[in-house]
XYZ file of C-alpha atoms in Angstrom:
630
model
C -128.189 -3.306 39.886
C -125.767 -0.550 41.109
C -124.645 2.308 38.551
C -120.704 1.673 38.707
C -119.119 5.001 37.070
C -115.421 5.842 37.245
C -113.890 9.582 36.496
C -110.447 10.816 35.682
C -110.641 14.561 37.642
C -114.333 15.388 36.227
C -114.218 13.393 32.880
C -116.373 9.827 32.984
C -114.521 7.689 31.529
C -115.739 4.335 29.443
C -115.882 0.918 31.352
C -116.985 -2.857 31.165
C -119.618 -4.233 33.001
C -120.136 -7.600 33.724
C -122.754 -8.484 36.169
C -120.836 -8.225 39.657
C -117.356 -6.363 37.981
C -116.865 -2.890 36.034
C -113.442 -2.144 34.299
C -111.858 0.527 33.124
C -109.438 0.403 30.507
C -106.624 3.177 29.213
C -105.686 2.537 25.778
C -102.901 5.285 26.610
C -101.333 6.102 28.993
C -99.751 9.521 28.666
C -96.713 10.937 31.156
C -99.160 13.740 32.913
C -101.001 10.044 34.132
C -98.080 9.206 36.604
C -99.748 10.003 40.089
C -103.506 10.230 39.204
C -105.988 9.718 41.253
C -109.327 7.698 39.626
C -112.872 7.089 41.293
C -114.562 4.586 40.815
C -119.233 6.143 42.076
C -121.235 3.069 43.055
C -124.934 4.407 43.053
C -126.826 1.363 44.478
C -130.741 2.008 44.185
C -132.095 3.253 47.354
C -128.671 3.723 49.309
C -126.421 6.473 49.479
C -123.583 6.554 46.960
C -120.305 5.109 47.566
C -117.388 6.677 46.192
C -113.406 4.780 45.706
C -110.323 6.198 44.407
C -107.636 4.865 42.976
C -103.518 6.524 42.586
C -101.800 5.405 38.984
C -97.923 3.900 39.439
C -96.749 4.572 36.291
C -93.406 3.044 34.821
C -91.150 5.935 33.047
C -88.246 6.157 31.285
C -85.922 8.467 31.375
C -86.006 11.886 29.401
C -82.686 12.143 28.520
C -79.269 12.576 29.646
C -76.153 15.195 29.480
C -72.455 14.616 30.580
C -70.597 17.690 31.665
C -67.124 18.447 32.499
C -65.081 19.124 29.486
C -62.129 20.190 28.920
C -57.607 20.008 29.259
C -56.680 17.991 31.735
C -52.855 17.210 32.731
C -52.145 13.832 32.631
C -52.410 12.696 36.828
C -54.682 15.110 37.917
C -58.015 14.546 39.094
C -61.853 15.804 37.302
C -64.746 16.048 38.409
C -67.391 14.689 35.543
C -71.624 15.041 36.337
C -73.945 12.919 34.902
C -77.657 14.349 34.712
C -80.984 12.483 33.324
C -84.604 13.722 33.780
C -87.929 11.775 33.639
C -87.038 7.904 34.551
C -89.621 6.400 37.856
C -88.053 4.428 39.431
C -84.836 6.551 39.578
C -82.534 4.866 36.901
C -79.969 3.709 36.615
C -76.250 5.316 35.291
C -73.007 3.921 34.059
C -69.766 5.085 33.124
C -67.721 3.743 30.391
C -64.285 4.724 29.059
C -62.633 3.144 26.023
C -65.777 0.673 26.421
C -64.745 -0.196 30.031
C -67.180 -0.061 32.426
C -65.452 2.383 35.672
C -66.439 1.885 39.320
C -69.028 3.307 40.493
C -67.345 3.440 43.669
C -65.807 6.125 42.511
C -69.386 8.028 41.471
C -71.818 9.663 43.449
C -75.673 9.524 43.346
C -77.543 12.819 43.971
C -82.036 12.890 43.584
C -83.569 16.387 42.985
C -87.420 15.446 41.720
C -87.358 14.116 38.308
C -83.815 14.492 38.605
C -81.169 12.129 39.199
C -77.504 13.115 39.069
C -73.868 10.915 38.955
C -70.644 12.845 39.517
C -68.162 10.797 38.830
C -64.013 11.915 39.696
C -61.550 10.707 37.932
C -57.798 10.366 37.874
C -56.967 11.570 33.818
C -54.391 9.365 32.870
C -51.859 10.186 29.242
C -53.431 7.354 28.091
C -56.781 8.313 28.492
C -56.311 11.171 26.059
C -58.858 10.927 23.021
C -60.707 8.227 24.218
C -64.511 8.366 24.711
C -66.453 8.549 28.633
C -69.862 7.447 28.630
C -73.014 8.268 30.128
C -75.780 5.724 30.421
C -78.761 6.131 31.991
C -81.828 2.560 31.802
C -84.699 1.785 33.633
C -84.905 -1.788 35.331
C -88.279 -1.320 33.603
C -87.539 -1.100 30.244
C -83.919 -2.813 30.149
C -84.084 -2.518 26.737
C -84.259 0.673 26.663
C -81.521 3.128 27.834
C -79.857 6.908 26.830
C -76.144 7.490 26.758
C -74.259 10.783 26.776
C -70.356 11.429 26.065
C -67.203 13.436 25.855
C -63.809 12.963 24.316
C -61.165 13.500 27.209
C -58.590 15.926 26.127
C -55.568 14.962 28.407
C -52.494 17.571 28.234
C -48.694 15.955 29.136
C -45.298 16.546 27.909
C -43.722 14.522 25.666
C -43.453 10.787 25.061
C -40.500 10.521 21.841
C -38.949 7.378 20.078
C -36.323 7.177 17.880
C -36.190 4.939 15.093
C -33.754 3.785 11.949
C -36.334 5.315 8.513
C -33.173 4.932 5.980
C -32.103 2.463 5.831
C -34.905 -0.535 7.643
C -31.838 -2.451 9.228
C -29.575 -1.128 11.330
C -27.696 -4.130 11.268
C -26.434 -3.463 7.600
C -25.456 -0.394 8.370
C -21.726 -0.371 6.378
C -19.443 2.084 5.968
C -19.515 4.665 3.582
C -23.677 4.525 3.181
C -26.036 7.149 4.517
C -28.485 6.536 7.589
C -31.336 9.147 8.064
C -32.661 8.408 12.099
C -36.693 10.130 13.106
C -36.966 11.171 16.751
C -41.534 11.345 16.901
C -43.210 11.956 20.161
C -46.606 11.525 21.833
C -47.107 14.563 23.352
C -50.431 16.453 23.713
C -50.043 19.964 22.749
C -47.971 18.243 19.333
C -44.643 18.662 20.035
C -42.987 21.629 18.755
C -38.536 21.127 18.981
C -36.002 18.580 18.883
C -32.682 17.634 19.338
C -30.561 14.026 18.811
C -28.002 12.909 21.637
C -24.639 10.549 21.328
C -23.142 8.019 23.010
C -23.239 7.289 26.876
C -23.163 11.285 28.467
C -25.567 12.027 25.710
C -23.955 14.467 23.736
C -25.390 17.447 21.513
C -24.997 16.589 17.758
C -25.301 20.204 16.077
C -24.548 20.304 12.889
C -21.684 19.545 10.834
C -21.294 19.351 6.997
C -17.296 18.253 7.339
C -18.036 14.992 9.762
C -21.717 14.361 7.631
C -24.442 15.814 9.467
C -27.194 17.263 9.872
C -30.495 17.774 11.594
C -33.539 18.751 9.867
C -36.668 19.371 12.645
C -36.931 15.792 12.856
C -35.375 14.212 11.551
C -30.403 13.009 11.995
C -28.711 12.869 8.901
C -24.883 10.795 8.688
C -24.021 11.112 5.758
C -20.654 8.147 4.709
C -20.692 6.868 8.206
C -17.864 5.447 9.483
C -16.891 3.685 12.523
C -17.346 6.472 15.364
C -20.076 6.696 13.903
C -21.235 3.089 15.407
C -22.462 4.738 19.070
C -25.487 4.723 20.647
C -28.122 7.711 19.861
C -31.074 9.568 21.870
C -33.647 12.421 21.239
C -35.122 14.798 22.898
C -38.708 16.621 21.755
C -40.165 20.301 23.540
C -44.044 21.196 24.068
C -45.476 23.304 26.231
C -45.719 20.788 29.819
C -42.268 20.016 29.288
C -39.323 17.957 27.591
C -39.093 14.120 26.939
C -36.458 12.209 26.929
C -36.137 8.616 23.908
C -35.174 5.611 24.456
C -31.524 4.551 23.473
C -31.088 2.991 19.892
C -27.407 1.788 18.823
C -25.850 1.626 15.508
C -23.898 -0.702 14.390
C -21.714 0.446 11.611
C -19.720 -2.338 9.675
C -15.884 -1.117 8.977
C -12.228 -1.742 7.253
C -10.246 -2.689 10.399
C -8.774 -0.018 11.984
C -5.363 0.543 14.125
C -6.193 -0.187 18.176
C -6.122 2.774 20.710
C -2.391 3.593 21.234
C -1.144 1.331 18.226
C -1.072 3.722 15.424
C 2.777 4.462 15.614
C 4.756 3.039 18.330
C 8.191 2.532 18.585
C 10.628 -0.293 18.716
C 14.243 -1.129 19.557
C 16.038 -3.666 17.542
C 19.934 -4.360 16.866
C 21.650 -3.789 13.621
C 21.798 -6.910 12.019
C 19.428 -8.363 14.355
C 15.286 -9.469 14.311
C 12.638 -7.416 15.422
C 9.256 -8.108 16.329
C 6.327 -6.258 16.304
C 2.659 -7.203 16.862
C 0.081 -5.385 15.883
C -4.108 -5.121 16.699
C -6.669 -3.854 15.218
C -10.151 -2.576 15.563
C -12.881 -4.055 13.542
C -16.314 -5.918 13.686
C -16.615 -9.948 14.761
C -16.557 -11.816 11.380
C -19.173 -13.079 11.834
C -20.857 -9.487 10.492
C -17.687 -8.391 8.153
C -15.853 -11.284 7.793
C -11.986 -12.824 9.463
C -9.175 -10.544 8.941
C -6.243 -10.988 6.829
C -2.864 -9.142 7.376
C -0.364 -7.720 5.486
C 2.746 -6.248 6.650
C 6.177 -4.584 4.417
C 9.604 -2.887 6.204
C 9.908 0.501 5.021
C 14.103 1.145 4.302
C 16.247 3.251 3.498
C 15.809 2.939 -0.255
C 12.875 0.552 -1.169
C 9.664 -1.457 0.964
C 9.595 -4.448 0.640
C 6.372 -7.001 1.445
C 7.357 -9.708 4.490
C 7.119 -13.087 3.800
C 3.709 -15.009 4.978
C 6.070 -17.337 6.755
C 7.779 -14.660 8.646
C 3.779 -13.462 9.702
C 1.579 -15.146 12.284
C -2.415 -14.271 13.070
C -4.753 -14.749 15.590
C -7.738 -13.303 15.781
C -7.489 -9.163 15.773
C -3.184 -8.953 16.412
C -0.392 -10.228 13.795
C 2.560 -10.081 15.048
C 6.214 -10.202 12.828
C 9.672 -11.498 12.424
C 12.299 -9.765 10.305
C 15.117 -9.232 9.881
C 17.249 -6.250 10.412
C 20.370 -4.961 7.706
C 23.323 -4.540 9.652
C 24.092 -1.011 9.174
C 24.993 1.907 11.459
C 21.690 4.561 11.729
C 20.238 6.211 13.801
C 17.037 5.003 12.200
C 16.656 1.114 11.469
C 14.016 2.261 9.018
C 9.795 1.134 10.019
C 7.387 -1.537 9.822
C 3.777 -1.073 8.344
C 0.740 -3.541 8.700
C -2.370 -3.374 7.176
C -5.595 -5.707 7.821
C -9.029 -5.827 5.801
C -11.834 -7.769 5.835
C -15.032 -8.030 3.216
C -16.048 -3.765 3.966
C -13.202 -2.787 2.798
C -8.689 -2.622 3.652
C -7.811 -0.617 6.225
C -7.032 3.046 5.684
C -4.154 4.445 7.544
C -1.453 1.235 8.404
C -0.160 1.017 11.882
C 3.541 2.159 11.824
C 6.808 1.219 13.596
C 9.619 2.979 14.096
C 12.760 0.931 14.768
C 15.435 2.074 16.720
C 19.189 1.351 17.695
C 18.252 -0.541 21.567
C 20.269 0.218 24.000
C 21.819 -1.453 27.073
C 18.809 -1.964 30.384
C 18.963 0.934 33.664
C 19.825 -0.869 36.121
C 17.652 -1.469 39.017
C 16.971 0.864 41.947
C 15.879 1.699 45.400
C 16.973 -1.767 46.763
C 15.465 -3.123 50.261
C 15.648 -6.334 51.962
C 12.142 -6.784 53.746
C 11.348 -10.179 55.182
C 13.294 -12.898 53.463
C 12.897 -11.093 49.822
C 15.631 -8.452 47.927
C 12.952 -6.607 45.984
C 14.082 -3.721 43.721
C 12.323 -1.602 40.767
C 13.126 -1.987 37.603
C 15.029 0.105 35.191
C 14.227 1.074 31.344
C 14.818 -1.962 29.398
C 16.237 -0.066 26.756
C 14.086 -1.477 24.035
C 14.865 -5.276 24.714
C 13.566 -7.743 26.654
C 14.897 -7.538 29.984
C 15.247 -9.688 32.591
C 17.923 -9.484 36.233
C 20.853 -11.094 37.797
C 21.436 -11.075 41.819
C 25.012 -12.453 42.962
C 26.017 -12.833 46.403
C 29.610 -11.781 46.967
C 30.230 -13.718 50.771
C 32.742 -11.026 52.899
C 35.531 -12.186 55.153
C 35.919 -11.578 58.597
C 38.872 -9.102 57.625
C 36.504 -6.748 55.295
C 38.495 -3.305 55.066
C 36.628 0.008 56.086
C 34.463 2.064 54.706
C 36.468 5.156 53.362
C 38.602 2.343 51.783
C 36.088 1.669 49.994
C 35.450 4.781 49.429
C 38.814 4.806 47.759
C 38.471 1.281 45.828
C 35.776 0.959 44.195
C 35.401 -1.325 41.233
C 32.788 -1.145 38.106
C 30.357 -2.271 40.640
C 30.316 -0.042 43.133
C 32.606 -2.372 45.684
C 35.844 -2.826 46.840
C 37.437 -6.122 45.491
C 39.284 -6.667 48.992
C 37.607 -8.047 52.062
C 35.224 -10.571 49.184
C 34.858 -14.087 47.962
C 33.819 -14.827 44.744
C 30.410 -15.201 44.341
C 28.235 -18.172 45.918
C 25.101 -17.242 45.325
C 23.323 -16.276 41.947
C 19.889 -16.982 40.571
C 17.941 -15.140 38.081
C 14.430 -13.063 37.389
C 12.555 -12.833 34.107
C 9.521 -10.711 35.530
C 11.258 -8.626 38.116
C 14.012 -7.795 40.391
C 13.079 -10.479 43.303
C 14.947 -12.548 44.933
C 14.561 -14.425 48.115
C 17.701 -15.129 50.207
C 16.452 -18.037 52.799
C 19.256 -20.326 50.557
C 22.025 -18.739 51.743
C 24.346 -19.735 54.847
C 25.460 -17.570 57.974
C 27.355 -14.918 57.021
C 28.330 -11.460 55.702
C 27.144 -11.194 51.912
C 27.045 -8.479 49.612
C 24.788 -8.328 46.525
C 24.798 -7.325 43.175
C 21.542 -6.882 41.335
C 22.160 -5.877 37.542
C 19.244 -5.743 34.762
C 20.384 -8.184 31.307
C 19.254 -7.376 27.856
C 20.197 -9.117 24.496
C 22.515 -5.565 24.253
C 24.467 -7.040 27.271
C 24.113 -6.127 31.236
C 23.245 -3.030 32.890
C 25.970 -0.812 32.824
C 26.439 -0.245 37.015
C 24.747 -2.696 39.179
C 22.384 -2.169 42.608
C 24.687 -3.277 45.524
C 23.277 -3.745 48.948
C 27.378 -3.705 51.624
C 27.787 -6.696 54.169
C 24.231 -7.640 54.796
C 24.894 -10.221 57.947
C 22.881 -13.765 57.704
C 22.304 -14.771 60.615
C 19.968 -18.181 61.560
C 17.785 -18.514 65.721
C 20.528 -20.316 66.789
C 24.039 -17.919 66.418
C 21.496 -15.435 67.418
C 20.166 -17.091 70.764
C 23.705 -17.504 71.566
C 25.147 -15.125 74.558
C 27.535 -12.121 72.807
C 26.218 -13.289 69.361
C 25.765 -9.644 67.956
C 29.209 -9.352 68.820
C 30.696 -11.702 66.539
C 29.117 -10.731 63.309
C 29.922 -6.940 62.857
C 32.964 -5.535 60.849
C 36.588 -5.960 62.935
C 39.477 -3.867 61.839
C 41.474 -5.330 59.119
C 44.501 -8.061 60.305
C 47.986 -7.219 58.998
C 50.325 -9.470 58.478
C 53.489 -9.460 60.980
C 55.690 -8.536 57.769
C 53.575 -5.711 57.164
C 53.003 -4.173 60.633
C 56.229 -2.234 60.978
C 55.310 0.722 59.535
C 51.768 0.560 60.161
C 52.340 0.566 64.054
C 55.205 3.170 64.033
C 52.725 5.439 62.188
C 49.875 4.529 65.074
C 51.907 4.657 67.987
C 52.973 8.391 66.973
C 49.392 9.098 65.824
C 47.606 7.712 69.023
C 49.890 9.902 71.424
C 48.851 13.233 69.185
C 44.968 11.892 69.392
C 45.989 10.960 73.330
C 46.556 15.085 73.778
C 44.088 16.090 71.750
C 41.375 14.432 73.858
C 43.161 14.535 77.332
C 42.379 18.559 76.460
C 38.803 17.823 75.223
C 38.023 15.771 78.726
C 39.630 18.823 81.270
C 36.800 21.492 79.128
C 33.941 19.134 79.294
C 34.416 18.252 83.006
C 34.569 22.266 83.788
C 31.614 23.315 81.313
C 29.802 19.681 83.081
C 29.842 21.304 86.577
C 28.226 24.219 85.468
C 24.673 22.254 85.155
C 22.768 21.095 87.822
C 22.112 16.785 87.766
C 19.212 15.718 86.052
C 17.318 12.886 87.185
C 18.235 9.250 85.881
C 14.749 9.156 84.688
C 15.659 11.965 81.679
C 18.858 11.339 81.159
C 17.852 7.203 79.947
C 14.808 8.634 78.188
C 17.378 11.450 76.159
C 19.920 8.632 76.163
C 16.382 6.372 74.172
C 15.445 8.808 71.967
C 19.218 10.031 70.042
C 19.747 4.925 69.371
C 17.873 5.534 66.159
C 18.111 4.529 62.680
C 20.327 6.212 60.506
C 19.208 5.405 56.665
C 22.571 6.196 53.908
C 24.313 9.464 53.137
C 26.791 11.618 51.746
C 28.930 10.427 53.689
C 30.769 6.895 55.315
C 29.865 5.760 58.982
C 32.009 4.548 61.215
C 31.273 0.037 62.029
C 28.656 0.495 65.226
C 25.940 -2.766 65.240
C 23.881 -3.423 62.058
C 20.885 -5.544 62.425
C 21.260 -8.305 60.913
C 19.236 -11.340 58.563
C 18.532 -14.155 60.390
C 17.479 -17.568 59.233
C 15.845 -20.044 60.951
C 17.105 -23.606 60.902
C 20.416 -22.383 58.426
C 19.502 -23.549 54.633
C 15.763 -23.303 53.110
C 14.673 -21.581 55.771
C 12.752 -18.254 56.196
C 14.520 -14.705 56.320
C 14.071 -12.554 58.653
C 15.325 -9.251 57.605
C 15.721 -5.135 58.521
C 14.901 -3.009 55.566
C 18.319 -2.266 53.423
C 18.766 0.356 50.992
C 20.899 0.148 47.915
C 22.047 3.098 45.856
C 23.298 2.941 42.314
C 26.529 5.169 42.717
C 29.886 4.780 43.978
C 30.030 5.636 47.229
C 29.271 2.841 49.642
C 26.399 1.762 52.278
C 26.495 2.845 55.362
C 22.885 0.527 56.280
C 20.914 1.299 59.954
C 23.486 2.248 61.404
C 22.612 2.428 65.151
C 24.130 5.443 67.482
C 24.310 4.379 70.615
C 27.302 7.059 72.597
C 25.622 9.133 74.803
C 25.501 12.723 74.359
C 25.798 16.443 75.760
C 25.235 19.616 74.111
C 28.120 21.876 75.330
C 26.395 25.162 75.457
C 23.000 22.918 77.428
C 23.625 19.932 78.587
C 26.778 19.274 79.044
C 26.396 17.544 82.438
C 29.376 14.554 84.067
C 27.856 10.938 85.389
C 28.718 9.038 87.946
C 29.939 6.085 88.083
C 26.833 3.833 87.920
C 25.446 6.040 85.292
C 27.991 4.719 82.711
C 26.823 0.939 84.249
C 23.285 1.706 83.888
C 23.839 3.621 80.084
C 25.626 0.759 78.491
C 22.705 -1.293 80.141
C 20.927 0.557 78.302
C 22.931 -0.318 75.380
C 22.532 -3.203 74.949
C 19.362 -3.439 75.612
C 18.296 -1.256 72.965
C 21.109 -3.195 70.042
C 19.233 -6.749 70.876
C 15.777 -4.211 70.526
C 16.811 -2.938 66.817
C 18.673 -6.064 66.152
C 15.672 -8.489 66.862
C 12.415 -5.631 65.331
């Protein structure tokens, strides 16, 4: 049989042999045997020896693992961490974990250099990663039960994230007036927060120490001593560190408090008449009845001599308001006393009452700035005199023989109107809310409208007046010559009164005729010195001269005035221009249209031919219709 031997280098290995096989057993493989070559030598008798080399492939466990990349990292920034291992054959599996959760391998890069294997993790550090453990775990698939791992603790720096809480007492809904409360501002911050401040309200007003108001700030705590209603608000806090600052979410405090007068109702002034009754309404602000119990009211009257409780029968309560009725003494005094209103709930009695000073009531002011627009008279209401007021409108018919404006100036009655030329009141209406009255119930004709205010003391001293307003129907407006039928006509005297006025009129006519003749001659001479303007220029100037003349201090000559038009007689819509009313004794000149052509003595004097005069009359007629329909 041939001689068979095994060698490791020059070392002969022990073998086990049978008839045809020769095996070598290596009881303990060392790491150095990895890649080693074993040689098998066969020496047959009488023949040349044979040699065969065999390379050993040994699977090795990883020898160690190390993680580098520790240090503080700002939240939101990327950081690279390196895991290095050595000695594993084949190359090991390297896995990363944070807070026991495996990180996606797509974030890693593996490098192999001989027996060294590196895994590089690029990680965007988050605020919540602060203090967590980053682990690198190495394993060889041929040794499933064997792993090596290394780890580091992440240090993340970030601005504070504060939180405000009530630490005394524990439940904010149980805060009651006169108790104390403590708020704490805690902050999640790296590095730790070193400065704190507190804010109040929706506008985040900075809270400062206020010993008088029972407020003090000590580090992370806000102390509120002797809680009051004004402490009911939302509170926030801010914390600072080297990375910046952060503002907390809001904490709302609800203080269960005593009733208080509503804003603007602490001291009020009401009007009353001696010997009459006054009514006062008291409104308070208080927590809901579910939290602080129902409200109970009581009233007193503080007169000049004593304080009297108002009987419960004279008091009505609804929710957070109460109304009291009280009879006043029949005395003539500038100060009729005071009414005082208190409320209470389960928290306690109202500290300061709601007060009502009773002053003697006066007459209401007259309405002002009256105008007719569309089909309605509208005025502005004046002061009510301290008592509820309502408004009344009277329509007085105007006769066709209405007196001239200059007569009205000299014969005004207490209503701002002359009695001559007016019939009795033909229409009267009232409005409890506003001085506003529709005119669609009037018959065609001319009317003077009187609008005044009324309260329990009486009527306004002088009404607002709209004089001689024409009211027409659409049928009358379409009739030829209808515009002239509604214009003011001169007063007509009876036959027995004609003698003296006719004599005076004749003398005045002669004087006026002489003056007018002299003026006409002068104007003709002066106008001949100027070149003729074109007819278009004259018409434009004349058109510009047709304007609206509102009320002035003096009465105007009777002229064509806009007409209030009613369609279909009674009950129809009124179409009107704008009219204005005044409160003084001067009669109203309403929308007078001046259609007379004019020329300036110094610049625009000219003589019109007969054709020009006729054309001017045509233009005047057109403009009058246009103004009337507008």
